[in-house]
Short mmCIF file of C-alpha atoms in Angstrom, two decimals:
data_model
loop_
_atom_site.label_atom_id
_atom_site.label_comp_id
_atom_site.label_asym_id
_atom_site.label_seq_id
_atom_site.Cartn_x
_atom_site.Cartn_y
_atom_site.Cartn_z
CA MET X 5 -0.01 0.03 0.04
CA ARG X 6 1.02 3.53 -0.78
CA TYR X 7 1.21 6.58 1.60
CA PHE X 8 1.59 10.30 0.99
CA MET X 9 3.72 12.40 3.35
CA ARG X 10 3.21 16.19 3.59
CA LEU X 11 6.24 18.06 4.70
CA ALA X 12 8.16 21.43 4.71
CA TYR X 13 11.87 22.13 4.65
CA ARG X 14 14.36 25.01 4.69
CA GLY X 15 16.64 24.62 1.61
CA ALA X 16 19.85 26.23 2.95
CA PRO X 17 21.29 23.17 4.87
CA PHE X 18 20.67 20.86 1.95
CA HIS X 19 22.01 20.04 -1.51
CA GLY X 20 18.57 20.11 -2.88
CA TRP X 21 15.84 17.54 -2.75
CA GLN X 22 17.18 14.69 -4.88
CA SER X 23 19.58 12.08 -3.44
CA GLN X 24 23.12 12.44 -4.72
CA PRO X 25 26.31 10.58 -3.83
CA GLY X 26 28.28 12.46 -1.22
CA GLU X 27 25.75 15.18 -0.53
CA VAL X 28 23.23 15.77 2.26
CA THR X 29 19.80 16.10 0.48
CA VAL X 30 16.26 16.28 1.85
CA GLN X 31 15.28 12.95 0.12
CA GLU X 32 18.12 11.08 1.56
CA THR X 33 17.69 12.53 5.07
CA LEU X 34 13.96 11.46 4.95
CA GLU X 35 14.77 8.03 3.47
CA LYS X 36 17.30 7.48 6.30
CA ALA X 37 14.78 8.37 9.00
CA LEU X 38 12.04 6.31 7.47
CA SER X 39 14.35 3.32 7.05
CA THR X 40 15.45 3.64 10.67
CA VAL X 41 11.87 3.70 12.08
CA LEU X 42 10.33 1.06 9.76
CA ARG X 43 13.50 -1.13 9.96
CA ARG X 44 13.86 -1.75 6.18
CA GLU X 45 15.33 0.14 3.27
CA MET X 46 12.74 2.78 2.23
CA LYS X 47 12.70 4.89 -0.93
CA ILE X 48 10.44 7.92 -1.35
CA VAL X 49 9.30 9.82 -4.48
CA GLY X 50 8.73 13.59 -4.32
CA ALA X 51 6.33 15.75 -6.19
CA GLY X 52 9.28 17.79 -7.59
CA ARG X 53 12.98 18.34 -7.21
CA THR X 54 13.91 21.51 -5.59
CA ASP X 55 17.49 22.82 -6.22
CA THR X 56 20.10 23.64 -3.58
CA SER X 57 18.90 26.25 -1.08
CA VAL X 58 15.36 26.27 -2.40
CA ASN X 59 12.60 25.76 0.37
CA ALA X 60 9.38 23.90 0.43
CA ARG X 61 6.51 25.00 2.61
CA MET X 62 4.57 22.00 1.16
CA MET X 63 6.20 19.04 -0.53
CA ILE X 64 4.44 15.79 -1.01
CA ALA X 65 6.28 12.53 -1.27
CA HIS X 66 5.00 8.96 -1.60
CA PHE X 67 6.29 5.63 -0.25
CA ASP X 68 5.12 2.00 -0.24
CA VAL X 69 4.83 -0.42 2.59
CA ASP X 70 3.75 -4.11 2.62
CA SER X 71 1.29 -3.81 5.51
CA PRO X 72 -0.78 -0.85 6.78
CA LEU X 73 0.85 1.55 9.23
CA GLU X 74 -0.75 1.08 12.58
CA ASP X 75 -0.44 4.78 13.70
CA PRO X 76 0.63 7.15 10.90
CA GLN X 77 0.86 10.12 13.44
CA LYS X 78 3.22 8.15 15.61
CA LEU X 79 5.45 7.71 12.43
CA VAL X 80 5.23 11.42 11.82
CA ARG X 81 6.50 12.17 15.40
CA ALA X 82 9.28 9.49 15.09
CA ILE X 83 10.54 10.94 11.73
CA ASN X 84 10.44 14.47 13.10
CA SER X 85 12.62 13.37 15.96
CA LEU X 86 15.28 12.10 13.60
CA VAL X 87 15.36 14.61 10.69
CA GLY X 88 16.59 17.73 12.64
CA LYS X 89 15.01 21.18 12.83
CA ASP X 90 15.16 22.02 9.15
CA ILE X 91 12.60 19.41 8.02
CA ALA X 92 9.05 19.15 9.41
CA VAL X 93 6.75 16.30 8.49
CA TYR X 94 3.10 17.28 9.16
CA GLU X 95 1.11 14.34 8.02
CA ILE X 96 1.19 10.75 6.58
CA TYR X 97 -1.93 9.32 4.96
CA GLU X 98 -2.89 6.34 2.84
CA VAL X 99 -3.73 6.83 -0.95
CA GLU X 100 -4.74 4.67 -3.87
CA PRO X 101 -1.87 2.25 -4.62
CA ASP X 102 -1.18 3.80 -7.98
CA LYS X 103 -1.40 7.52 -7.00
CA HIS X 104 1.97 9.05 -7.84
CA ALA X 105 3.35 12.08 -5.92
CA ARG X 106 5.03 13.42 -9.05
CA PHE X 107 2.98 12.34 -12.06
CA ASP X 108 -0.42 12.85 -10.50
CA ALA X 109 0.24 16.35 -9.32
CA THR X 110 -1.99 18.62 -11.33
CA SER X 111 -0.48 22.00 -10.26
CA ARG X 112 2.41 23.46 -8.31
CA THR X 113 2.57 26.89 -6.77
CA TYR X 114 5.85 28.63 -5.96
CA HIS X 115 6.39 31.80 -3.95
CA TYR X 116 9.30 34.16 -4.24
CA TYR X 117 9.78 36.70 -1.34
CA ALA X 118 11.29 40.17 -1.70
CA MET X 119 11.77 42.85 0.86
CA SER X 120 13.14 46.31 0.31
CA GLU X 121 14.17 47.18 3.84
CA LYS X 122 17.21 45.60 5.46
CA SER X 123 15.98 43.16 8.07
CA PRO X 124 18.14 41.07 10.56
CA PHE X 125 15.42 38.58 10.88
CA PHE X 126 14.32 37.72 7.37
CA HIS X 127 17.56 37.96 5.27
CA GLN X 128 17.83 34.20 5.32
CA LEU X 129 14.22 33.83 4.11
CA CYS X 130 13.70 36.69 1.58
CA TRP X 131 15.50 38.37 -1.13
CA LYS X 132 16.68 41.97 -0.53
CA ALA X 133 15.22 43.93 -3.31
CA PRO X 134 16.60 47.27 -4.47
CA ALA X 135 14.43 50.29 -3.64
CA GLY X 136 12.14 51.62 -6.36
CA LEU X 137 11.35 48.42 -8.27
CA ASP X 138 8.26 48.96 -10.44
CA TYR X 139 5.97 46.20 -9.33
CA ASP X 140 3.18 47.45 -11.63
CA LYS X 141 5.39 47.00 -14.64
CA MET X 142 6.57 43.61 -13.47
CA ASN X 143 2.89 42.60 -13.20
CA GLU X 144 2.23 43.74 -16.64
CA ALA X 145 5.09 41.56 -17.92
CA ALA X 146 4.04 38.64 -15.64
CA GLN X 147 0.67 38.51 -17.32
CA LEU X 148 2.41 37.50 -20.62
CA LEU X 149 3.36 34.25 -18.97
CA LEU X 150 -0.33 33.28 -18.92
CA THR X 151 -0.34 33.03 -22.74
CA THR X 152 3.03 31.43 -22.98
CA HIS X 153 3.40 27.76 -23.85
CA ASP X 154 7.08 27.18 -24.48
CA PHE X 155 9.30 28.24 -21.64
CA THR X 156 12.58 27.40 -23.20
CA SER X 157 13.94 30.83 -22.54
CA PHE X 158 13.63 30.12 -18.80
CA ALA X 159 14.75 26.44 -18.73
CA LYS X 160 18.16 25.32 -17.70
CA LEU X 161 20.25 23.99 -20.62
CA HIS X 162 21.09 20.34 -20.94
CA THR X 163 18.46 18.83 -18.70
CA ASP X 164 16.70 15.55 -19.43
CA ALA X 165 13.16 17.32 -19.75
CA LYS X 166 11.40 16.04 -22.82
CA THR X 167 9.42 19.15 -23.37
CA ASN X 168 9.54 22.83 -22.34
CA ILE X 169 5.78 23.29 -22.57
CA CYS X 170 4.11 24.54 -19.32
CA LYS X 171 0.76 25.94 -18.57
CA VAL X 172 0.98 28.89 -16.15
CA THR X 173 -2.37 29.65 -14.58
CA HIS X 174 -1.27 32.39 -12.09
CA ALA X 175 1.66 34.82 -12.17
CA CYS X 176 1.44 37.97 -10.05
CA TRP X 177 3.38 40.10 -7.47
CA HIS X 178 1.31 40.83 -4.37
CA GLN X 179 2.32 43.27 -1.60
CA ILE X 180 2.38 41.63 1.85
CA PRO X 181 -0.23 43.64 3.92
CA GLY X 182 1.44 45.80 6.67
CA THR X 183 5.02 45.29 5.48
CA ASP X 184 7.35 46.55 2.73
CA GLY X 185 7.56 43.07 1.42
CA TRP X 186 6.31 41.59 -1.93
CA VAL X 187 5.69 38.03 -2.95
CA PHE X 188 5.61 36.59 -6.53
CA VAL X 189 3.11 33.84 -6.80
CA ILE X 190 3.26 31.53 -9.75
CA THR X 191 1.09 28.49 -10.47
CA ALA X 192 1.56 25.99 -13.36
CA ASP X 193 0.85 22.37 -14.17
CA ARG X 194 4.66 21.77 -14.34
CA PHE X 195 7.86 23.76 -13.95
CA LEU X 196 11.14 23.31 -15.73
CA ARG X 197 14.44 23.18 -13.73
CA ASN X 198 15.41 26.70 -12.57
CA MET X 199 12.40 28.23 -14.33
CA VAL X 200 10.91 30.33 -11.41
CA ARG X 201 14.30 31.82 -10.58
CA ALA X 202 14.88 32.66 -14.22
CA VAL X 203 11.31 34.24 -14.72
CA VAL X 204 11.75 36.23 -11.48
CA GLY X 205 15.16 37.39 -12.47
CA THR X 206 13.88 38.62 -15.83
CA LEU X 207 10.96 40.27 -14.29
CA VAL X 208 13.23 42.19 -12.01
CA GLU X 209 15.08 43.51 -15.07
CA VAL X 210 11.67 44.92 -16.15
CA GLY X 211 11.11 46.31 -12.59
CA ARG X 212 14.49 48.10 -12.67
CA GLY X 213 13.63 49.61 -15.99
CA LYS X 214 16.34 47.76 -17.81
CA MET X 215 13.93 45.81 -19.96
CA SER X 216 10.48 46.85 -21.37
CA VAL X 217 7.35 44.74 -21.31
CA GLU X 218 7.70 44.39 -25.14
CA GLU X 219 11.26 43.13 -24.65
CA PHE X 220 10.09 40.74 -22.05
CA GLN X 221 7.64 39.30 -24.65
CA ALA X 222 10.64 39.07 -27.12
CA VAL X 223 12.68 37.13 -24.56
CA ILE X 224 9.86 34.60 -24.37
CA ASP X 225 9.61 34.42 -28.08
CA ARG X 226 13.27 33.81 -28.70
CA ARG X 227 13.17 30.40 -26.92
CA ASP X 228 16.82 30.88 -25.84
CA ARG X 229 17.98 30.73 -22.17
CA CYS X 230 20.60 33.36 -22.91
CA ALA X 231 18.00 35.89 -23.60
CA ALA X 232 16.53 35.86 -20.21
CA GLY X 233 17.82 37.72 -17.05
CA THR X 234 19.99 36.02 -14.44
CA SER X 235 18.60 33.43 -12.14
CA MET X 236 17.59 34.76 -8.68
CA PRO X 237 19.06 33.34 -5.44
CA GLY X 238 17.24 30.24 -4.17
CA HIS X 239 16.88 31.09 -0.46
CA ALA X 240 13.91 33.24 -1.19
CA LEU X 241 12.05 30.63 -3.24
CA TYR X 242 9.41 28.36 -1.72
CA LEU X 243 7.51 25.43 -3.25
CA TRP X 244 4.28 26.54 -1.66
CA GLU X 245 1.60 24.07 -2.61
CA VAL X 246 1.14 20.94 -4.75
CA THR X 247 -2.40 19.88 -5.76
CA TYR X 248 -3.70 16.54 -7.08
CA MET R 26 25.21 67.74 19.62
CA ARG R 27 23.42 64.52 20.16
CA TYR R 28 21.88 62.12 17.77
CA PHE R 29 19.50 59.14 18.25
CA MET R 30 19.99 56.01 16.12
CA ARG R 31 17.05 53.67 15.57
CA LEU R 32 18.20 50.09 14.75
CA ALA R 33 17.34 46.31 14.86
CA TYR R 34 19.39 43.21 15.40
CA ARG R 35 19.28 39.45 15.57
CA GLY R 36 20.71 38.33 18.89
CA ALA R 37 22.10 34.97 17.93
CA PRO R 38 25.48 36.07 16.42
CA PHE R 39 26.26 38.45 19.33
CA HIS R 40 27.31 38.17 22.95
CA GLY R 41 24.45 40.55 23.85
CA TRP R 42 24.32 44.36 23.50
CA GLN R 43 26.96 45.64 25.87
CA SER R 44 30.63 45.77 24.93
CA GLN R 45 32.76 43.22 26.79
CA PRO R 46 36.45 42.45 26.40
CA GLY R 47 37.04 39.57 23.93
CA GLU R 48 33.46 39.15 22.83
CA VAL R 49 31.55 40.39 19.73
CA THR R 50 28.71 42.52 20.95
CA VAL R 51 26.08 44.78 19.14
CA GLN R 52 27.39 47.87 20.80
CA GLU R 53 30.98 47.24 19.98
CA THR R 54 30.07 46.33 16.31
CA LEU R 55 28.20 49.56 16.03
CA GLU R 56 30.91 51.69 17.60
CA LYS R 57 33.55 50.30 15.33
CA ALA R 58 31.45 51.07 12.27
CA LEU R 59 30.58 54.59 13.46
CA SER R 60 34.27 55.24 14.38
CA THR R 61 35.33 54.10 10.87
CA VAL R 62 32.86 56.31 9.12
CA LEU R 63 33.40 59.39 11.28
CA ARG R 64 37.12 58.89 11.71
CA ARG R 65 37.28 59.36 15.43
CA GLU R 66 36.63 57.08 18.40
CA MET R 67 32.84 56.88 18.92
CA LYS R 68 30.85 55.59 21.93
CA ILE R 69 27.23 54.91 21.99
CA VAL R 70 24.59 54.65 24.74
CA GLY R 71 21.70 52.17 24.30
CA ALA R 72 18.15 52.27 25.78
CA GLY R 73 18.82 48.88 27.38
CA ARG R 74 21.14 46.06 27.52
CA THR R 75 19.84 42.83 25.92
CA ASP R 76 21.47 39.52 26.82
CA THR R 77 23.22 37.00 24.59
CA SER R 78 20.82 35.74 21.86
CA VAL R 79 18.06 38.31 22.65
CA ASN R 80 16.86 40.28 19.57
CA ALA R 81 15.85 43.88 19.04
CA ARG R 82 13.26 44.87 16.55
CA MET R 83 13.70 48.44 17.85
CA MET R 84 16.79 49.51 19.92
CA ILE R 85 17.53 53.24 20.35
CA ALA R 86 21.15 54.47 21.05
CA HIS R 87 22.54 57.90 21.29
CA PHE R 88 25.93 59.40 20.35
CA ASP R 89 27.59 62.86 20.40
CA VAL R 90 29.42 64.67 17.65
CA ASP R 91 31.12 68.09 17.70
CA SER R 92 29.52 69.44 14.48
CA PRO R 93 26.30 68.65 12.80
CA LEU R 94 26.06 65.54 10.49
CA GLU R 95 25.71 66.80 7.02
CA ASP R 96 23.58 63.90 5.74
CA PRO R 97 22.31 61.48 8.42
CA GLN R 98 20.76 59.14 5.83
CA LYS R 99 24.27 58.79 4.13
CA LEU R 100 25.57 57.86 7.59
CA VAL R 101 22.82 55.20 7.94
CA ARG R 102 23.87 53.68 4.58
CA ALA R 103 27.59 53.79 5.43
CA ILE R 104 26.97 51.97 8.79
CA ASN R 105 24.77 49.38 7.26
CA SER R 106 27.39 48.54 4.73
CA LEU R 107 29.93 47.88 7.60
CA VAL R 108 27.84 46.06 10.29
CA GLY R 109 26.81 42.90 8.37
CA LYS R 110 23.36 41.39 7.78
CA ASP R 111 22.38 40.88 11.42
CA ILE R 112 22.20 44.55 12.32
CA ALA R 113 20.10 47.14 10.44
CA VAL R 114 20.16 50.81 11.19
CA TYR R 115 17.02 52.54 9.92
CA GLU R 116 17.31 56.19 11.13
CA ILE R 117 19.70 58.82 12.67
CA TYR R 118 18.19 62.03 13.88
CA GLU R 119 19.22 64.99 16.10
CA VAL R 120 17.76 65.27 19.57
CA GLU R 121 18.14 67.76 22.37
CA PRO R 122 21.68 67.67 23.76
CA ASP R 123 20.61 66.25 27.11
CA LYS R 124 18.17 63.66 25.79
CA HIS R 125 19.48 60.20 27.13
CA ALA R 126 18.57 57.04 25.25
CA ARG R 127 18.54 54.98 28.50
CA PHE R 128 17.41 57.40 31.20
CA ASP R 129 14.75 59.27 29.22
CA ALA R 130 12.94 56.17 27.92
CA THR R 131 9.54 56.13 29.42
CA SER R 132 8.51 52.60 28.41
CA ARG R 133 9.96 49.48 26.80
CA THR R 134 7.92 46.69 25.15
CA TYR R 135 9.14 43.19 24.75
CA HIS R 136 7.60 40.39 22.61
CA TYR R 137 8.11 36.67 23.20
CA TYR R 138 7.14 34.42 20.23
CA ALA R 139 5.80 30.80 20.69
CA MET R 140 4.70 28.40 17.99
CA SER R 141 3.36 25.01 18.58
CA GLU R 142 3.82 23.42 15.08
CA LYS R 143 7.33 22.43 13.99
CA SER R 144 8.61 24.92 11.40
CA PRO R 145 11.83 24.76 9.40
CA PHE R 146 11.58 28.50 8.79
CA PHE R 147 10.93 29.98 12.23
CA HIS R 148 12.80 27.81 14.65
CA GLN R 149 15.61 30.40 14.84
CA LEU R 150 13.14 33.13 15.62
CA CYS R 151 10.45 31.56 17.77
CA TRP R 152 10.15 29.19 20.73
CA LYS R 153 8.77 25.74 19.96
CA ALA R 154 5.88 25.52 22.46
CA PRO R 155 4.43 22.17 23.65
CA ALA R 156 0.91 21.36 22.50
CA GLY R 157 -1.94 22.10 24.73
CA LEU R 158 -0.63 25.14 26.61
CA ASP R 159 -3.55 26.88 28.33
CA TYR R 160 -3.19 30.41 27.11
CA ASP R 161 -6.36 31.67 28.97
CA LYS R 162 -4.84 30.51 32.22
CA MET R 163 -1.53 32.16 31.35
CA ASN R 164 -3.44 35.38 30.63
CA GLU R 165 -5.17 35.13 33.93
CA ALA R 166 -1.88 34.88 35.67
CA ALA R 167 -0.34 37.59 33.51
CA GLN R 168 -2.89 40.12 34.70
CA LEU R 169 -1.43 39.78 38.15
CA LEU R 170 1.72 41.44 36.83
CA LEU R 171 -0.20 44.72 36.34
CA THR R 172 -0.67 45.13 40.13
CA THR R 173 2.83 43.89 41.08
CA HIS R 174 5.47 46.46 42.17
CA ASP R 175 8.43 44.46 43.34
CA PHE R 176 9.85 41.94 40.70
CA THR R 177 12.60 40.48 42.84
CA SER R 178 11.13 36.94 42.09
CA PHE R 179 11.88 37.52 38.41
CA ALA R 180 15.25 39.40 38.73
CA LYS R 181 18.62 37.82 38.12
CA LEU R 182 20.49 37.62 41.39
CA HIS R 183 23.75 39.69 42.09
CA THR R 184 23.11 42.54 39.63
CA ASP R 185 23.89 46.07 40.32
CA ALA R 186 20.22 47.11 40.07
CA LYS R 187 19.38 49.51 42.92
CA THR R 188 15.72 48.65 43.00
CA ASN R 189 13.49 45.85 41.76
CA ILE R 190 10.42 47.99 41.42
CA CYS R 191 8.84 48.10 37.92
CA LYS R 192 5.53 49.32 36.64
CA VAL R 193 4.15 46.87 34.19
CA THR R 194 1.32 48.43 32.05
CA HIS R 195 0.53 45.61 29.62
CA ALA R 196 1.07 41.87 29.93
CA CYS R 197 -0.97 39.61 27.57
CA TRP R 198 -0.62 36.58 25.25
CA HIS R 199 -2.13 37.23 21.82
CA GLN R 200 -2.80 34.62 19.20
CA ILE R 201 -1.18 35.66 15.86
CA PRO R 202 -3.96 35.74 13.19
CA GLY R 203 -3.97 32.95 10.69
CA THR R 204 -1.22 30.94 12.41
CA ASP R 205 -0.69 28.55 15.35
CA GLY R 206 1.62 31.10 16.86
CA TRP R 207 1.24 33.21 20.04
CA VAL R 208 2.97 36.28 21.23
CA PHE R 209 3.42 37.48 24.73
CA VAL R 210 3.49 41.23 24.86
CA ILE R 211 4.81 43.06 27.91
CA THR R 212 5.28 46.82 28.49
CA ALA R 213 6.87 48.44 31.49
CA ASP R 214 8.69 51.63 32.50
CA ARG R 215 11.79 49.50 33.06
CA PHE R 216 12.77 45.79 33.14
CA LEU R 217 15.30 43.94 35.36
CA ARG R 218 17.91 41.80 33.93
CA ASN R 219 16.40 38.36 32.62
CA MET R 220 13.05 39.52 33.87
CA VAL R 221 10.96 38.82 30.73
CA ARG R 222 12.41 35.34 30.26
CA ALA R 223 11.73 34.43 33.89
CA VAL R 224 8.21 35.84 33.74
CA VAL R 225 7.49 33.91 30.49
CA GLY R 226 9.07 30.75 32.00
CA THR R 227 6.76 30.98 35.03
CA LEU R 228 3.68 31.68 32.98
CA VAL R 229 4.47 28.57 30.98
CA GLU R 230 4.38 26.55 34.16
CA VAL R 231 0.87 27.82 34.61
CA GLY R 232 0.02 27.02 30.99
CA ARG R 233 1.34 23.50 31.43
CA GLY R 234 -0.88 23.11 34.47
CA LYS R 235 2.06 22.65 36.91
CA MET R 236 1.33 25.82 38.70
CA SER R 237 -2.00 27.45 39.58
CA VAL R 238 -2.89 31.10 39.20
CA GLU R 239 -2.73 31.42 43.02
CA GLU R 240 0.66 29.80 43.14
CA PHE R 241 1.83 32.33 40.47
CA GLN R 242 0.63 35.05 42.90
CA ALA R 243 2.50 33.34 45.64
CA VAL R 244 5.66 33.36 43.58
CA ILE R 245 5.45 37.08 43.11
CA ASP R 246 4.79 37.57 46.85
CA ARG R 247 7.85 35.56 47.95
CA ARG R 248 10.36 38.06 46.27
CA ASP R 249 12.74 35.18 45.74
CA ARG R 250 14.16 34.24 42.34
CA CYS R 251 14.28 30.59 43.31
CA ALA R 252 10.50 30.59 43.57
CA ALA R 253 9.97 31.38 39.79
CA GLY R 254 10.09 29.04 36.89
CA THR R 255 13.13 28.50 34.61
CA SER R 256 14.25 31.23 32.26
CA MET R 257 13.12 30.87 28.66
CA PRO R 258 15.57 30.74 25.68
CA GLY R 259 16.55 34.16 24.46
CA HIS R 260 16.27 33.59 20.62
CA ALA R 261 12.49 34.13 20.82
CA LEU R 262 12.63 37.43 22.69
CA TYR R 263 12.56 40.73 20.99
CA LEU R 264 12.98 44.28 22.44
CA TRP R 265 10.00 45.56 20.36
CA GLU R 266 9.64 49.28 21.13
CA VAL R 267 11.19 52.02 23.32
CA THR R 268 9.15 55.20 23.86
CA TYR R 269 10.31 58.63 25.14
#
């Protein structure tokens, strides 16, 4: 039988989600804890693969066991006690045996956090934005993503992705009430590697007045990664939600 | 002439506010930066002395110069570029020559943050509270602080404070909307060393059901530090506001 695990993690201490030889990753840390508690070698499959330093406020992963878990909440507590402070498992629940954490996800939402005032408390969690970014212009450009199909311009080169087609259903900067902070919220059926960070980096060029909205459209149309702006730092990016 | 400086800092990287030989403190870090920029040895006086790991969302400090600062905002930027990410100076403004950051402060407010759910993002900023704390009972006990004069039970032993009399004008736990977090807000004319952490630690005993509200009053009445609960960790405590 198959279980889904809902969890969150801070990206900074990890070399991304996916297990890699010689690196501490979120997947490997969770697999080790799960293997210890269940006393057999366990593998998990995540809804997506976040890069080094990228956070997840909600990641879903699935794993299989031969017999039903007696007390999933007890397993949650046991894993939390083993994985350290930078990973939090919230819930483990049974799903249909063929439900797949990655392939059955219908949408993913990412948040990118920017603040313009220096903050001793949030510099590890947000990007320090320059003063005077034009968020209205950035939102004008962001709307063009809703009618874009081919995201090659925002894809990392040389990946094993078979297609660069994505369907973006939401892309907007929102001011965070009562603060000087802004969050870029983007939802799509799928994301290419590095895509959100490249999209935000290119929008920031628009916000700085270094690229017009028309030039942003031209970047999309060129289908060439070199046309886009630089990738943003990962510590301010959060996989926010996965839906099925 | 005298200037006030409004700033914030994260406590974790520092050995408290006050300069001490051989330790990195907030005061020393600011004095070094100010001395570098103004090219003379500068001393500052803070509104209070926070302990190791205690944060300040708003600290006020004063310093004196012989001639008026040409551009205080330029000085703000210069200091921020020298003090690192864990200190943020927001404002420098002239005050009356005899206005004292410490002695003229009429009230100080501290916040103590607690969250009951494990969070990879806020464990460095909040205290992880056990589930099931009775915040109503804690608030019942906290109200007794408003009629308390002598805070010896919550004072650190062997300090140079001449009196343990404080006037607390607000002391209440508030739930943070839309989260599982709570914040204890306490305002007084002055605070004794370690006082907020001892008060919160004793309130938590009440919240856990290990101490009744009547026993909390008895702790106050004994005027003996050994009667109170243990001191809370400093990383969740914030000097929030200083008024003049």
